[in-house]
Amino acid sequence: MTATSSIFKLAPGVQSYDWGKKGSASLAAQFGKQSVPEFNIDEDKTYAELWMGTHPTLPSKLDTSSSSSTLLSEHLKSNPDLIGAAVTTKFQDSKDGNLPFLFKVLSIGTALSIQAHPDKKLAKKLFDERPEVYKDPNHKPEMAIALTPFLAFLNFLPLPTLLLNLLTVPELSALVDSSLIDSLASSLTLPSTRPPDAFLFQPTVSSPTEDQKQILKKIFAALMSADKQTVEKSINDLVKRYKNESGEEEIADSEKGLVDLALMLNEQYPGDVGVLCVFILNVVELKKGEAAFLGANEPHAYIKGDIIECMATSDNVVRAGLTPKLRDVPTLVEMLTYEAGPGNKQLLKPTPFSDKEDDKSTLLYDPPIEEFSVLRVELSKEDKTEHRAIAGPSLVVVTEGSGVASVEGEDKVEFERGDVLFISAGKEVTWQAKGDGVEVFRAYVEADKP
């Protein structure tokens, strides 16, 4: 490539965390083998994330043939036209070559922590007070797009369903003061008698009232702050009941669908309070191509599967369960919005990117934030499609097949599965599949979305 190239390959980085998938089973590792210089897969090691972007923790580089290479951020700082004036004006850090988004591929073998990401105000406060824990002052809204069937916790259950679980699961209610359970029932005009009549507890789509949010906050705080020994006893009792070790215990119809997940999480994190989150958070399964958007201050956890993930450029995480890492329960309890409702409220439906009615090859995932949008391109053998010029930079990861990308007749790059590309602002791009077809994901920022 030359300094004026408008499309070129990048060398991303691979993160190895305990929750990743082992060896070649990890998509992050498979892609890294193609695009990361001198990277070899260790079949006994877990690989969790492929990082693409300018975040200083693991910044992308230009030269895909050597691990010692120019940082993408340095190249963009020296060539600001690649980012575009509109983006550098709107996002001040972009003047230093920093992209306002971070693009990832995640391969999840065991559950990630129960967590949330702070909004900008809280992120700055946490960074100022504890920079050794919270590494930057930015917020971290994020979007996940499933590459394989993907399971996740996404926000709080509808309150009637959560109340039903409190009245049905004795190991859960043992950790929550009965007065809070009664208050929640009263606020919903539902009975708190046991055993409950499950038919009465139909899930609602309406948002909780402010009073209900305060009750939910107290319930969540009680659960997350419960004494460790008490939590472990409750979970041990739950596991015994679910495994029916005594041969006498009953499992209510409303909890039968959660048995396998609760047992799996306990095997991964024995006695961890996060196991009980199966009863207070939505469990959502995404099929390939389905997406979820998580704004600031919303509780979630990724459980298993492979995803494309895009987020504002930040690595701030506030954790409270299913993790050996630092737990910051007081901060998490205070920061959450305490919205509640069905898990599909978090889903983000893609729309066609092209104005041409006959071109359905590119779908747009467009969350309600400024920092990023993501395109998914699917082309059959020898098919092609065109993307309009985007007033901002793009990062691309090739998830299936091979093809060619051409930029306004100036530059052309051949690519295959696992390659990572950068595309300049303001350039029309033509995509053409080779072989049996191709799938690519393109993350971009556009200061003024159409």
mmCIF file of C-alpha atoms in Angstrom, residues 1-167:
data_model
loop_
_atom_site.group_PDB
_atom_site.id
_atom_site.type_symbol
_atom_site.label_atom_id
_atom_site.label_comp_id
_atom_site.label_asym_id
_atom_site.label_seq_id
_atom_site.Cartn_x
_atom_site.Cartn_y
_atom_site.Cartn_z
ATOM 1 C CA MET A 1 0.000 0.000 0.000
ATOM 2 C CA THR A 2 0.937 3.662 -0.371
ATOM 3 C CA ALA A 3 0.216 6.610 1.882
ATOM 4 C CA THR A 4 -2.619 7.546 -0.475
ATOM 5 C CA SER A 5 -4.239 4.085 -0.641
ATOM 6 C CA SER A 6 -7.938 4.291 0.165
ATOM 7 C CA ILE A 7 -8.334 0.586 0.987
ATOM 8 C CA PHE A 8 -5.769 -1.718 2.573
ATOM 9 C CA LYS A 9 -5.381 -4.753 4.809
ATOM 10 C CA LEU A 10 -4.778 -4.437 8.551
ATOM 11 C CA ALA A 11 -3.097 -6.567 11.196
ATOM 12 C CA PRO A 12 -5.559 -6.798 14.139
ATOM 13 C CA GLY A 13 -4.851 -8.465 17.488
ATOM 14 C CA VAL A 14 -6.122 -11.544 19.333
ATOM 15 C CA GLN A 15 -7.034 -11.516 23.028
ATOM 16 C CA SER A 16 -6.767 -14.731 25.021
ATOM 17 C CA TYR A 17 -9.183 -14.793 27.975
ATOM 18 C CA ASP A 18 -10.358 -17.761 30.041
ATOM 19 C CA TRP A 19 -13.934 -17.474 28.745
ATOM 20 C CA GLY A 20 -12.889 -17.918 25.094
ATOM 21 C CA LYS A 21 -13.008 -21.074 23.004
ATOM 22 C CA LYS A 22 -10.075 -23.453 22.916
ATOM 23 C CA GLY A 23 -7.654 -23.533 20.012
ATOM 24 C CA SER A 24 -9.038 -23.795 16.499
ATOM 25 C CA ALA A 25 -12.613 -23.948 17.809
ATOM 26 C CA SER A 26 -12.360 -20.184 18.295
ATOM 27 C CA LEU A 27 -13.407 -18.023 15.349
ATOM 28 C CA ALA A 28 -11.242 -15.239 16.785
ATOM 29 C CA ALA A 29 -8.236 -17.553 16.504
ATOM 30 C CA GLN A 30 -9.205 -18.789 13.026
ATOM 31 C CA PHE A 31 -9.422 -15.227 11.739
ATOM 32 C CA GLY A 32 -6.252 -14.248 13.605
ATOM 33 C CA LYS A 33 -4.326 -17.022 11.875
ATOM 34 C CA GLN A 34 -5.131 -15.327 8.571
ATOM 35 C CA SER A 35 -4.655 -11.669 9.521
ATOM 36 C CA VAL A 36 -2.294 -11.410 12.520
ATOM 37 C CA PRO A 37 1.451 -11.600 11.707
ATOM 38 C CA GLU A 38 3.365 -14.470 13.313
ATOM 39 C CA PHE A 39 0.211 -15.744 15.063
ATOM 40 C CA ASN A 40 -0.003 -19.495 15.574
ATOM 41 C CA ILE A 41 -2.868 -21.299 17.247
ATOM 42 C CA ASP A 42 -2.095 -23.207 20.439
ATOM 43 C CA GLU A 43 -4.770 -25.893 20.707
ATOM 44 C CA ASP A 44 -4.513 -25.852 24.523
ATOM 45 C CA LYS A 45 -5.103 -22.095 24.791
ATOM 46 C CA THR A 46 -8.421 -20.221 24.836
ATOM 47 C CA TYR A 47 -8.889 -17.390 22.346
ATOM 48 C CA ALA A 48 -11.703 -14.945 23.030
ATOM 49 C CA GLU A 49 -11.552 -11.783 20.913
ATOM 50 C CA LEU A 50 -10.229 -10.382 17.649
ATOM 51 C CA TRP A 51 -9.722 -6.616 18.134
ATOM 52 C CA MET A 52 -9.909 -4.243 15.175
ATOM 53 C CA GLY A 53 -9.380 -0.520 15.690
ATOM 54 C CA THR A 54 -7.236 2.050 17.435
ATOM 55 C CA HIS A 55 -7.892 1.292 21.113
ATOM 56 C CA PRO A 56 -4.474 1.493 22.847
ATOM 57 C CA THR A 57 -4.943 -1.839 24.622
ATOM 58 C CA LEU A 58 -4.539 -3.744 21.336
ATOM 59 C CA PRO A 59 -4.280 -1.346 18.373
ATOM 60 C CA SER A 60 -4.357 -2.507 14.766
ATOM 61 C CA LYS A 61 -1.292 -2.074 12.570
ATOM 62 C CA LEU A 62 -0.713 -1.592 8.867
ATOM 63 C CA ASP A 63 1.776 -4.258 7.882
ATOM 64 C CA THR A 64 0.222 -7.705 7.821
ATOM 65 C CA SER A 65 3.578 -9.404 7.256
ATOM 66 C CA SER A 66 5.388 -8.191 10.379
ATOM 67 C CA SER A 67 4.494 -7.696 14.034
ATOM 68 C CA SER A 68 6.621 -4.530 14.121
ATOM 69 C CA SER A 69 4.633 -2.093 12.033
ATOM 70 C CA THR A 70 3.083 1.370 11.926
ATOM 71 C CA LEU A 71 0.004 1.777 14.079
ATOM 72 C CA LEU A 72 -3.224 2.455 12.216
ATOM 73 C CA SER A 73 -3.775 5.483 14.469
ATOM 74 C CA GLU A 74 -0.394 6.968 13.452
ATOM 75 C CA HIS A 75 -1.199 6.486 9.777
ATOM 76 C CA LEU A 76 -4.624 8.095 10.173
ATOM 77 C CA LYS A 77 -3.175 11.040 12.086
ATOM 78 C CA SER A 78 -0.714 11.634 9.245
ATOM 79 C CA ASN A 79 -3.438 11.210 6.613
ATOM 80 C CA PRO A 80 -6.602 12.820 8.073
ATOM 81 C CA ASP A 81 -8.449 12.611 4.750
ATOM 82 C CA LEU A 82 -8.810 8.868 5.429
ATOM 83 C CA ILE A 83 -11.043 9.717 8.393
ATOM 84 C CA GLY A 84 -12.741 12.699 6.769
ATOM 85 C CA ALA A 85 -13.295 16.249 7.940
ATOM 86 C CA ALA A 86 -16.860 15.632 9.151
ATOM 87 C CA VAL A 87 -15.743 12.897 11.565
ATOM 88 C CA THR A 88 -12.645 14.708 12.858
ATOM 89 C CA THR A 89 -14.808 17.769 13.525
ATOM 90 C CA LYS A 90 -17.465 15.829 15.426
ATOM 91 C CA PHE A 91 -15.192 13.406 17.299
ATOM 92 C CA GLN A 92 -12.224 15.351 18.632
ATOM 93 C CA ASP A 93 -10.085 12.276 19.392
ATOM 94 C CA SER A 94 -10.205 11.435 15.683
ATOM 95 C CA LYS A 95 -7.765 14.287 15.037
ATOM 96 C CA ASP A 96 -5.145 12.080 16.700
ATOM 97 C CA GLY A 97 -6.047 9.193 14.417
ATOM 98 C CA ASN A 98 -8.408 7.484 16.860
ATOM 99 C CA LEU A 99 -11.554 5.833 15.537
ATOM 100 C CA PRO A 100 -14.667 6.442 17.674
ATOM 101 C CA PHE A 101 -15.581 2.753 17.544
ATOM 102 C CA LEU A 102 -13.943 -0.590 18.356
ATOM 103 C CA PHE A 103 -14.781 -3.613 16.190
ATOM 104 C CA LYS A 104 -14.470 -7.198 17.477
ATOM 105 C CA VAL A 105 -15.150 -10.862 16.831
ATOM 106 C CA LEU A 106 -15.977 -12.740 20.050
ATOM 107 C CA SER A 107 -15.806 -16.514 20.556
ATOM 108 C CA ILE A 108 -17.512 -17.359 23.844
ATOM 109 C CA GLY A 109 -16.921 -20.749 25.430
ATOM 110 C CA THR A 110 -17.987 -19.947 28.990
ATOM 111 C CA ALA A 111 -20.195 -17.137 30.260
ATOM 112 C CA LEU A 112 -18.870 -13.616 30.608
ATOM 113 C CA SER A 113 -19.536 -11.620 33.752
ATOM 114 C CA ILE A 114 -22.847 -10.037 34.733
ATOM 115 C CA GLN A 115 -21.985 -6.491 33.766
ATOM 116 C CA ALA A 116 -22.969 -3.068 32.489
ATOM 117 C CA HIS A 117 -21.124 -0.219 30.819
ATOM 118 C CA PRO A 118 -21.215 3.335 32.184
ATOM 119 C CA ASP A 119 -22.586 6.373 30.384
ATOM 120 C CA LYS A 120 -20.199 9.235 29.554
ATOM 121 C CA LYS A 121 -20.740 11.121 32.806
ATOM 122 C CA LEU A 122 -20.154 8.083 34.999
ATOM 123 C CA ALA A 123 -17.254 6.862 32.848
ATOM 124 C CA LYS A 124 -15.413 10.146 33.389
ATOM 125 C CA LYS A 125 -16.075 10.007 37.139
ATOM 126 C CA LEU A 126 -14.849 6.412 37.418
ATOM 127 C CA PHE A 127 -11.770 7.157 35.311
ATOM 128 C CA ASP A 128 -10.895 10.205 37.438
ATOM 129 C CA GLU A 129 -11.350 8.289 40.701
ATOM 130 C CA ARG A 130 -9.964 4.842 39.779
ATOM 131 C CA PRO A 131 -7.950 4.937 36.554
ATOM 132 C CA GLU A 132 -6.232 1.687 37.501
ATOM 133 C CA VAL A 133 -9.630 -0.077 37.154
ATOM 134 C CA TYR A 134 -11.536 2.074 34.656
ATOM 135 C CA LYS A 135 -9.040 2.727 31.894
ATOM 136 C CA ASP A 136 -10.687 5.532 29.911
ATOM 137 C CA PRO A 137 -13.357 8.238 30.327
ATOM 138 C CA ASN A 138 -15.622 7.084 27.499
ATOM 139 C CA HIS A 139 -18.981 5.334 27.448
ATOM 140 C CA LYS A 140 -19.412 1.923 25.823
ATOM 141 C CA PRO A 141 -22.748 1.321 24.125
ATOM 142 C CA GLU A 142 -22.403 -1.905 22.150
ATOM 143 C CA MET A 143 -24.081 -4.071 19.542
ATOM 144 C CA ALA A 144 -23.793 -7.836 19.066
ATOM 145 C CA ILE A 145 -24.582 -9.643 15.797
ATOM 146 C CA ALA A 146 -24.728 -13.435 15.939
ATOM 147 C CA LEU A 147 -22.349 -15.405 13.715
ATOM 148 C CA THR A 148 -23.540 -18.689 15.248
ATOM 149 C CA PRO A 149 -26.448 -19.399 17.643
ATOM 150 C CA PHE A 150 -25.746 -17.041 20.535
ATOM 151 C CA LEU A 151 -27.107 -17.038 24.090
ATOM 152 C CA ALA A 152 -27.084 -13.992 26.368
ATOM 153 C CA PHE A 153 -28.600 -12.326 29.413
ATOM 154 C CA LEU A 154 -30.216 -9.072 28.249
ATOM 155 C CA ASN A 155 -31.687 -6.717 30.861
ATOM 156 C CA PHE A 156 -34.290 -7.422 33.533
ATOM 157 C CA LEU A 157 -37.230 -9.732 33.014
ATOM 158 C CA PRO A 158 -40.759 -8.298 32.782
ATOM 159 C CA LEU A 159 -41.649 -7.607 36.395
ATOM 160 C CA PRO A 160 -44.564 -10.099 36.605
ATOM 161 C CA THR A 161 -42.201 -12.866 35.421
ATOM 162 C CA LEU A 162 -39.535 -11.801 37.890
ATOM 163 C CA LEU A 163 -42.125 -11.784 40.691
ATOM 164 C CA LEU A 164 -43.292 -15.257 39.679
ATOM 165 C CA ASN A 165 -39.714 -16.513 40.015
ATOM 166 C CA LEU A 166 -39.371 -14.915 43.453
ATOM 167 C CA LEU A 167 -42.538 -16.704 44.569
#
